[in-house]
Short mmCIF file of C-alpha atoms (C1' of nucleotides) in Angstrom, two decimals:
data_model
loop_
_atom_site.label_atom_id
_atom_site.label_comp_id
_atom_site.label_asym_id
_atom_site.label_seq_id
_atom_site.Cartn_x
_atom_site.Cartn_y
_atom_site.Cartn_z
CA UNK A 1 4.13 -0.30 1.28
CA UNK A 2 5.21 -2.77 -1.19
CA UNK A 3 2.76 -3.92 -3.55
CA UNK A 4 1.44 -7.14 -2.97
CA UNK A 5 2.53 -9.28 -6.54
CA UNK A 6 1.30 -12.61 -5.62
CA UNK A 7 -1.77 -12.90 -7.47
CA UNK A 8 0.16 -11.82 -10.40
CA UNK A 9 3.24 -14.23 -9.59
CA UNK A 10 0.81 -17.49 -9.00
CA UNK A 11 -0.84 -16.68 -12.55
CA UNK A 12 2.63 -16.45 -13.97
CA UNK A 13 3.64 -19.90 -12.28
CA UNK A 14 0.38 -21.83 -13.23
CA UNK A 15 0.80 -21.53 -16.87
CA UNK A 16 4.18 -21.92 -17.50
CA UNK A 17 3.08 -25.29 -15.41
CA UNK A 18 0.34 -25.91 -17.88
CA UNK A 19 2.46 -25.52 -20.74
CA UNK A 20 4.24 -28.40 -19.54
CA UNK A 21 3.39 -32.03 -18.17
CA UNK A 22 5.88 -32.57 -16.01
CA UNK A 23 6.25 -30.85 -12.21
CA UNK A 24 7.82 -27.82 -11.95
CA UNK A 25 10.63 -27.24 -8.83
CA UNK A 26 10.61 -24.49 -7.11
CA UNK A 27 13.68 -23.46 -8.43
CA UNK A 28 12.57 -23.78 -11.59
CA UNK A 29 9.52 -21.29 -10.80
CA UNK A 30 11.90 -18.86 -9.40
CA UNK A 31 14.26 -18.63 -11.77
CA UNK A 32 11.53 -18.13 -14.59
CA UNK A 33 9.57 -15.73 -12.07
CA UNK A 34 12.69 -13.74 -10.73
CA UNK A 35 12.26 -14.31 -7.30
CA UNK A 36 12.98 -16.77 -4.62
CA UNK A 37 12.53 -20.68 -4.43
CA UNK A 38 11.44 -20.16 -0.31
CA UNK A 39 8.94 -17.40 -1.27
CA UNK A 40 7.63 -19.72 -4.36
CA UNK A 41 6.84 -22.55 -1.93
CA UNK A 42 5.22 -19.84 0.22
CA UNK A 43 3.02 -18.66 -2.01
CA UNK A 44 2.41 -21.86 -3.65
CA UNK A 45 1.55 -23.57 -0.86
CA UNK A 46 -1.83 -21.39 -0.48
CA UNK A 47 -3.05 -23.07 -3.73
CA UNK A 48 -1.80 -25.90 -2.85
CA UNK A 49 -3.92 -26.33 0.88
CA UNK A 50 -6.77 -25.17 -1.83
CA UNK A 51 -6.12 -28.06 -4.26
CA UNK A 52 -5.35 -26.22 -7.36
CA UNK A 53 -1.68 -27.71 -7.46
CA UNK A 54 0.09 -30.41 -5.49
CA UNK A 55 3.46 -30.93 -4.57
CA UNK A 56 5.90 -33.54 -4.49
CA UNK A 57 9.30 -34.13 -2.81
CA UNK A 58 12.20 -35.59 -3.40
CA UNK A 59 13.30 -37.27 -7.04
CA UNK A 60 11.05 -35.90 -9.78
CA UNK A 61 9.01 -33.81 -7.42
CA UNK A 62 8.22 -30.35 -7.68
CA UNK A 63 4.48 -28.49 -8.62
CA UNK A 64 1.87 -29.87 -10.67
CA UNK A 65 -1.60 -28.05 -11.56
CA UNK A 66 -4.34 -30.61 -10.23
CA UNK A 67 -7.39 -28.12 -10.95
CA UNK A 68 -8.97 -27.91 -14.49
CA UNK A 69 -7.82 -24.62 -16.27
CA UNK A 70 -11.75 -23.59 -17.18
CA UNK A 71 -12.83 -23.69 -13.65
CA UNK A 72 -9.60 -21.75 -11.73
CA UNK A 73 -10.44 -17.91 -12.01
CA UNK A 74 -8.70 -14.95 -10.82
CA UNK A 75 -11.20 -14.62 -8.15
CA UNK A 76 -10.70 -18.03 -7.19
CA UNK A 77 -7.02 -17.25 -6.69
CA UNK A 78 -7.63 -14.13 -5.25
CA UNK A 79 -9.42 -16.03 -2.41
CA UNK A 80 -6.95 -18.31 -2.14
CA UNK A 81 -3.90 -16.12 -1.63
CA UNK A 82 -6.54 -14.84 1.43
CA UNK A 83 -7.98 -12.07 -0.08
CA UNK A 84 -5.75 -9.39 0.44
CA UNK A 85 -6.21 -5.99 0.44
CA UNK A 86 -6.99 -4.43 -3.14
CA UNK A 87 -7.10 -0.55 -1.92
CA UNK A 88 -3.22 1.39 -1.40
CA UNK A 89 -5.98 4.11 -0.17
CA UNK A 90 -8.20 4.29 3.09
CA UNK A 91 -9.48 6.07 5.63
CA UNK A 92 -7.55 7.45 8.11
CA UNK A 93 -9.71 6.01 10.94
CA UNK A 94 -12.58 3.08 10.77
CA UNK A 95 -14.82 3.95 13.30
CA UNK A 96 -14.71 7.07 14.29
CA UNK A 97 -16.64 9.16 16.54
CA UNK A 98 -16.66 12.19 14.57
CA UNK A 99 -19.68 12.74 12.65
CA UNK A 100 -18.20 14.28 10.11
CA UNK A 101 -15.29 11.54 9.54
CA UNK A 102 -18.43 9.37 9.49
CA UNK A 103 -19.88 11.10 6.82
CA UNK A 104 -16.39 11.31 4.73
CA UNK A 105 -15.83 7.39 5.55
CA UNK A 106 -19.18 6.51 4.21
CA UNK A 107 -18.86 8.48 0.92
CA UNK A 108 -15.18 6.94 -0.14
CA UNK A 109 -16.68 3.51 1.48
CA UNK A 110 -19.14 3.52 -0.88
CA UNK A 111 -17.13 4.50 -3.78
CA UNK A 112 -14.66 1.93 -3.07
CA UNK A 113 -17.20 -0.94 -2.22
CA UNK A 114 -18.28 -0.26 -6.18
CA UNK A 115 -15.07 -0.53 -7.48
CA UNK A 116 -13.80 -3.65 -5.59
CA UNK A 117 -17.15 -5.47 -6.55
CA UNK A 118 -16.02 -4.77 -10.24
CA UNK A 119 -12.79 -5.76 -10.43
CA UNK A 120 -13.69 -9.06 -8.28
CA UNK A 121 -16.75 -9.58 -10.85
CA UNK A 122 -14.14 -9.04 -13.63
CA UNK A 123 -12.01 -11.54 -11.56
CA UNK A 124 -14.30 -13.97 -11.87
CA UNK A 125 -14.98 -13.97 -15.58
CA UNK A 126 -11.62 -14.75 -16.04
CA UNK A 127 -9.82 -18.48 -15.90
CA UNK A 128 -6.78 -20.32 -16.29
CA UNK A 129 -7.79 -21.23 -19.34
CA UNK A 130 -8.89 -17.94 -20.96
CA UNK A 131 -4.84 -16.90 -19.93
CA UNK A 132 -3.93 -19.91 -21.54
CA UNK A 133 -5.57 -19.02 -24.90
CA UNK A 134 -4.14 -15.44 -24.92
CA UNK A 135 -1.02 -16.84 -24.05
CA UNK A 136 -1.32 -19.22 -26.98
CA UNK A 137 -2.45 -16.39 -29.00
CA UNK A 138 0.52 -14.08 -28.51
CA UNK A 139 2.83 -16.96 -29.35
CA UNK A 140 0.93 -17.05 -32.78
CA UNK A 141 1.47 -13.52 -33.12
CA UNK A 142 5.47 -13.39 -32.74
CA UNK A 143 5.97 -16.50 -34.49
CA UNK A 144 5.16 -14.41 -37.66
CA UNK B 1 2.18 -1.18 2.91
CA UNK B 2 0.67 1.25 5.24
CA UNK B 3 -2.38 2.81 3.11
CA UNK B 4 -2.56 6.06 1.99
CA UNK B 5 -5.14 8.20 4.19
CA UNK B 6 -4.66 11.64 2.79
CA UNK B 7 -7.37 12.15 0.49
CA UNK B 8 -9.50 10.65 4.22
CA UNK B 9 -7.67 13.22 5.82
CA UNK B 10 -8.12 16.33 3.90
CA UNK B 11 -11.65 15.75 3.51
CA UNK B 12 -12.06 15.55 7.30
CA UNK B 13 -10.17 18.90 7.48
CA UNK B 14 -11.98 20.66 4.86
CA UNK B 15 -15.24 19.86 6.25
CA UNK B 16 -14.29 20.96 9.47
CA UNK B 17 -13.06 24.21 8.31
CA UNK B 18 -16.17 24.47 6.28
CA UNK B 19 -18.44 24.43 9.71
CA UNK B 20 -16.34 27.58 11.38
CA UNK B 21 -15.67 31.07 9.28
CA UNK B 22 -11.94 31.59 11.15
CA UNK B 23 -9.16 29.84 10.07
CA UNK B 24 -8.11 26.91 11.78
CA UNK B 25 -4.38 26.49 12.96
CA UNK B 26 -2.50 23.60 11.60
CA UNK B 27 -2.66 22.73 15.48
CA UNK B 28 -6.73 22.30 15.80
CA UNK B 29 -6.57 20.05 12.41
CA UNK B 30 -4.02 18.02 14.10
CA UNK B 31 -5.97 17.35 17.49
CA UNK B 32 -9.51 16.53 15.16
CA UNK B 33 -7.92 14.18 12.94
CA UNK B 34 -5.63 12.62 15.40
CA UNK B 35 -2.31 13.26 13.51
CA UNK B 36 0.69 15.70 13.94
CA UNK B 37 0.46 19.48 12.90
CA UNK B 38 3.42 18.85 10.60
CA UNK B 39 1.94 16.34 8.36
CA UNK B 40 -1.53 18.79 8.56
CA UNK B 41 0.80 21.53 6.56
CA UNK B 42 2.37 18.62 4.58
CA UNK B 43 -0.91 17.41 3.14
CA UNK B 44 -2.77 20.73 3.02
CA UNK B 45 0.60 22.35 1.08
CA UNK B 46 -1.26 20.41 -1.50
CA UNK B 47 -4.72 21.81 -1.66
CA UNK B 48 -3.23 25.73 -0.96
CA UNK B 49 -1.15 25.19 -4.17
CA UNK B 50 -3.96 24.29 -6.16
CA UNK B 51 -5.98 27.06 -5.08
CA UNK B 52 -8.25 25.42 -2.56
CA UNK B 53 -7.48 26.72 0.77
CA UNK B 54 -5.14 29.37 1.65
CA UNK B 55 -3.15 29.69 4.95
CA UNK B 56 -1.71 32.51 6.82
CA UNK B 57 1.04 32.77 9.20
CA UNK B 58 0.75 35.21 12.82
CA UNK B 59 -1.58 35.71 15.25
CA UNK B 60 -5.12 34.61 13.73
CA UNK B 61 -3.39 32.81 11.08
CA UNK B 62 -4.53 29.21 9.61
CA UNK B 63 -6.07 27.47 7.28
CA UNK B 64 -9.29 28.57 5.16
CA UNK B 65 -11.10 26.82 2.60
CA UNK B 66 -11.29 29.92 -0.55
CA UNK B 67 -12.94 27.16 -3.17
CA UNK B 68 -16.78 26.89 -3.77
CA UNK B 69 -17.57 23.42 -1.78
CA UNK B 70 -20.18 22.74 -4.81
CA UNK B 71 -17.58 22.95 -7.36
CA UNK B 72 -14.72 20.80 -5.42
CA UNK B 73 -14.60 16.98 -5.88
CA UNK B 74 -13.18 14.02 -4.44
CA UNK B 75 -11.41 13.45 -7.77
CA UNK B 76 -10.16 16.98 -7.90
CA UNK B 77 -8.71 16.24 -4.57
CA UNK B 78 -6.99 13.07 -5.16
CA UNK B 79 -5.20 14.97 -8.37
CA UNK B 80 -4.26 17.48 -5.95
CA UNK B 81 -2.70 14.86 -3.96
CA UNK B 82 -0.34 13.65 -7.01
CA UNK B 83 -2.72 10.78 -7.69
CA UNK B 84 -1.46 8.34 -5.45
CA UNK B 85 -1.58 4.88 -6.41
CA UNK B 86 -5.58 3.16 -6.10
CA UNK B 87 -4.31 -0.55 -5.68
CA UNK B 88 -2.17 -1.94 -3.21
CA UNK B 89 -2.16 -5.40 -5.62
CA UNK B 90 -0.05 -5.36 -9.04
CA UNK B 91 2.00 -7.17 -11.56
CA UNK B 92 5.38 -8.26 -10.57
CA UNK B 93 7.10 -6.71 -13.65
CA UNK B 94 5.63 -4.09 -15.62
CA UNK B 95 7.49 -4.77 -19.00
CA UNK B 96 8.22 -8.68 -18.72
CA UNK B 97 9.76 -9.61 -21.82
CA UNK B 98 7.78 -13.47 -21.27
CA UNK B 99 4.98 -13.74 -23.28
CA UNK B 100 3.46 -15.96 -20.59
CA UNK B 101 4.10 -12.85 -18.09
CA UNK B 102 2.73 -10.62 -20.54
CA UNK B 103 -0.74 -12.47 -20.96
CA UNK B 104 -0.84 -12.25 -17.34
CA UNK B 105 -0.12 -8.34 -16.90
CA UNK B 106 -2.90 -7.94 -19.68
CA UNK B 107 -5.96 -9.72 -17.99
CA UNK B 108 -4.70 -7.99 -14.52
CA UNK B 109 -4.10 -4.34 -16.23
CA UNK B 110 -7.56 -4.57 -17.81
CA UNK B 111 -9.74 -5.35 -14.73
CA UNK B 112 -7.71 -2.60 -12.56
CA UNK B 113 -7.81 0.18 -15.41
CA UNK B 114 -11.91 -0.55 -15.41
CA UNK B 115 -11.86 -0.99 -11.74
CA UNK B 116 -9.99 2.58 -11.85
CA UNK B 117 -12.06 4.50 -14.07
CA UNK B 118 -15.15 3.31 -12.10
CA UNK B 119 -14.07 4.67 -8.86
CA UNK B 120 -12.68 8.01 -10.49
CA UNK B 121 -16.42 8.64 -12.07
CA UNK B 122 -17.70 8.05 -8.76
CA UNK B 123 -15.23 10.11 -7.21
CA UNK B 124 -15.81 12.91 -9.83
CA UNK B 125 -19.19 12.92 -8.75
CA UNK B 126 -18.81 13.38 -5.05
CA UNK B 127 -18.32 17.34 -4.44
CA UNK B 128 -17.92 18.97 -0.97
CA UNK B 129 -21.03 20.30 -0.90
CA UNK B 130 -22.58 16.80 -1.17
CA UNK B 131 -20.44 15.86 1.97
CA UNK B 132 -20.96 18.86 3.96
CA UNK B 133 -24.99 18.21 3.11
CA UNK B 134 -24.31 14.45 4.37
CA UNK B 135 -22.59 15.67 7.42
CA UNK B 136 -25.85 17.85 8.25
CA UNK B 137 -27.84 14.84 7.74
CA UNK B 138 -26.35 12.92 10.14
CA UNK B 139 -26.12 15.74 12.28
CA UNK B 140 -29.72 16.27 12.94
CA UNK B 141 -30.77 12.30 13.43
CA UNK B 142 -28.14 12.19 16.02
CA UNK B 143 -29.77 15.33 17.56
CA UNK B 144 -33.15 13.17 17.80
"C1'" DT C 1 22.15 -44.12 2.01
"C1'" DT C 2 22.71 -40.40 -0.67
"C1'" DT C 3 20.55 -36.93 -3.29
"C1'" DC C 4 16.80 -34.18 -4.44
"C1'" DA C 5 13.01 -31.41 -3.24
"C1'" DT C 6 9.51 -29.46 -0.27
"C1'" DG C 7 8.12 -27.37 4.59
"C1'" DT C 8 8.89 -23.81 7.69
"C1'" DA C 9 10.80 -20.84 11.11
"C1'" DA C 10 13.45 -16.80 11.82
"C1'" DC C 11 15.39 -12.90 10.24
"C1'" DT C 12 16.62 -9.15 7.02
"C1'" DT C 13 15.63 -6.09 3.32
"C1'" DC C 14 12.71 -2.97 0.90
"C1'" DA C 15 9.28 0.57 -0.21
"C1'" DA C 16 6.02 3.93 1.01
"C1'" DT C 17 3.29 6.49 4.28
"C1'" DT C 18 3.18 8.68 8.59
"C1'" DA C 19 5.26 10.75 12.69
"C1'" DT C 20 8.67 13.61 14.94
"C1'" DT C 21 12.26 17.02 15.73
"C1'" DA C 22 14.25 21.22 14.69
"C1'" DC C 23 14.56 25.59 13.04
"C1'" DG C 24 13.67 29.38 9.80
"C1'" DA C 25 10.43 32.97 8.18
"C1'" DA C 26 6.48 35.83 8.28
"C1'" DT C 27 2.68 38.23 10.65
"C1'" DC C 28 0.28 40.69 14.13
"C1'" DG C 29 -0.51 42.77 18.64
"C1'" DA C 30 1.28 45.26 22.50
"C1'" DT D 1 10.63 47.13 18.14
"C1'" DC D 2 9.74 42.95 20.77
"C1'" DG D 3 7.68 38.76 21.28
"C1'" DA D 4 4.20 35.41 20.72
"C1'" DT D 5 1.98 32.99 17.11
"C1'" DT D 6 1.77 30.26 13.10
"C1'" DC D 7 3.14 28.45 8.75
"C1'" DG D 8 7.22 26.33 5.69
"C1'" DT D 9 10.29 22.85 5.21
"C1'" DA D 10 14.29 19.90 5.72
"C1'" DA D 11 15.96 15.85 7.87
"C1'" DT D 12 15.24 11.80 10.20
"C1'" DA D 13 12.86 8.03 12.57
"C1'" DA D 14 8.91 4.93 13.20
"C1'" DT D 15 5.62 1.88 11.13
"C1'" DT D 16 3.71 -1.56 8.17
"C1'" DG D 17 3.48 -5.49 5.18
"C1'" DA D 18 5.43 -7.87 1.18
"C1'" DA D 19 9.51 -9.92 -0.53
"C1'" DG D 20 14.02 -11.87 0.02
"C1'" DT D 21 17.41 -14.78 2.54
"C1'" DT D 22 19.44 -18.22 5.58
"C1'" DA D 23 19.18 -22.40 7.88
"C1'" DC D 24 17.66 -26.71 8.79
"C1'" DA D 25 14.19 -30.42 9.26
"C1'" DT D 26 11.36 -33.80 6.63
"C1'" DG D 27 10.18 -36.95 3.17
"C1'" DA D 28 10.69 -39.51 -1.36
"C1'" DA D 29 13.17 -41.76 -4.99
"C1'" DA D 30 17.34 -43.63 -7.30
#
DNA sequence: TTTCATGTAACTTCAATTATTACGAATCGA
DNA sequence: TCGATTCGTAATAATTGAAGTTACATGAAA
């Protein structure tokens, strides 16, 4: 399968939408994203029924963050884009009857179950803001 | 994407051939793990070529596991495999020449690389053995 | 009222695994 | 040697889910 890019694309959307006050059209987004104004609106509209960002027709409409950057994490988002599915690698069966499949599902379960509560504890520490600051950071560091 | 199952499915298959001193036909692994005899030879091509099983063609031909089951582990076999991609989530572009894009890929690429590494250790600590001793386990309470 | 912009449904494209078909090659028993 | 068995592998289709595209309805502002 393809992977799945939206967390990444949302993060990618919100601050270019911090670094500006006005909203942000989805055209706009998907020019600067390289994708598609209908998939934009798709994916945005996920934070959007969360309340991170609103949206606004017509004249002067577009996307606007509504959340506060310190309190948005990547978990957060991760949530919002309904938590989708972090593994490219499973088992071949869920519940299987054989004993031994059981015994092979429960050892990469495990293994996995560590892993995922990492990177979503990682995703947590994380904000909008702290990707603002690097972001800020970085600009710093070329400018010289 | 449809996940990757191999590394599921060759550990069902080497356990299995690990309970029974003949060689199983690509045929028998097929009917056990509920897939096709083809993709059987497919993914077990793999672990022959590395040295872990050997096959043989004609009458009483099959597969055999020649490795030491204390000495094989899960990370071993996921190598074998070609290392398959771990996550089915990722950045949109790898090299994006925006900075914003950048800061993104950063905070992302550091939380999967430690997400990684955790479930490689724990992988590298899982051996056959360990698996075939779990198997056993749950052997004997179903048996009661 | 015209223009701009989102909201959404429907469909196609894309990428990667898995499944299937077909046939060649090797091995062993009779 | 013949023939059944079994792996080896190429070629192709099916499957799955994200991403892309087209089309049009809806709502807001100049």
């Amino acid at each position: 399968m393809k992977k799945d890019s939206r967390l990444s694309s949302v993060l990618h959307a919100l601050l270019h939408m911090a670094e500006r006050d006005e909203p942000l059209t989805s055209d706009e987004l998907a020019l600067c994203m390289h994708t598609n104004p209908v998939v934009v609106r798709r994916t945005m509209g996920y934070l959007r029924d969360a309340g991170i960002v609103s949206s606004a027709r017509g004249h002067a409409g577009g996307w606007a963050i509504t959340a506060d950057l310190k309190t948005v994490t990547l978990r957060q988002l991760h949530e919002t884009l309904g938590e989708p599915a972090i593994f490219a690698i499973g088992n071949k069966q869920e519940m299987p009857e054989c004993l031994v499949e059981q015994a092979v599902n429960a050892a990469l379960d495990t293994a996995f179950a560590e892993a995922e509560a990492l990177l979503l504890d990682r995703f947590a520490h994380v904000t909008l803001a702290d990707l603002a600051e690097d972001f800020a950071r970085r600009h710093r560091l070329r400018s010289h």
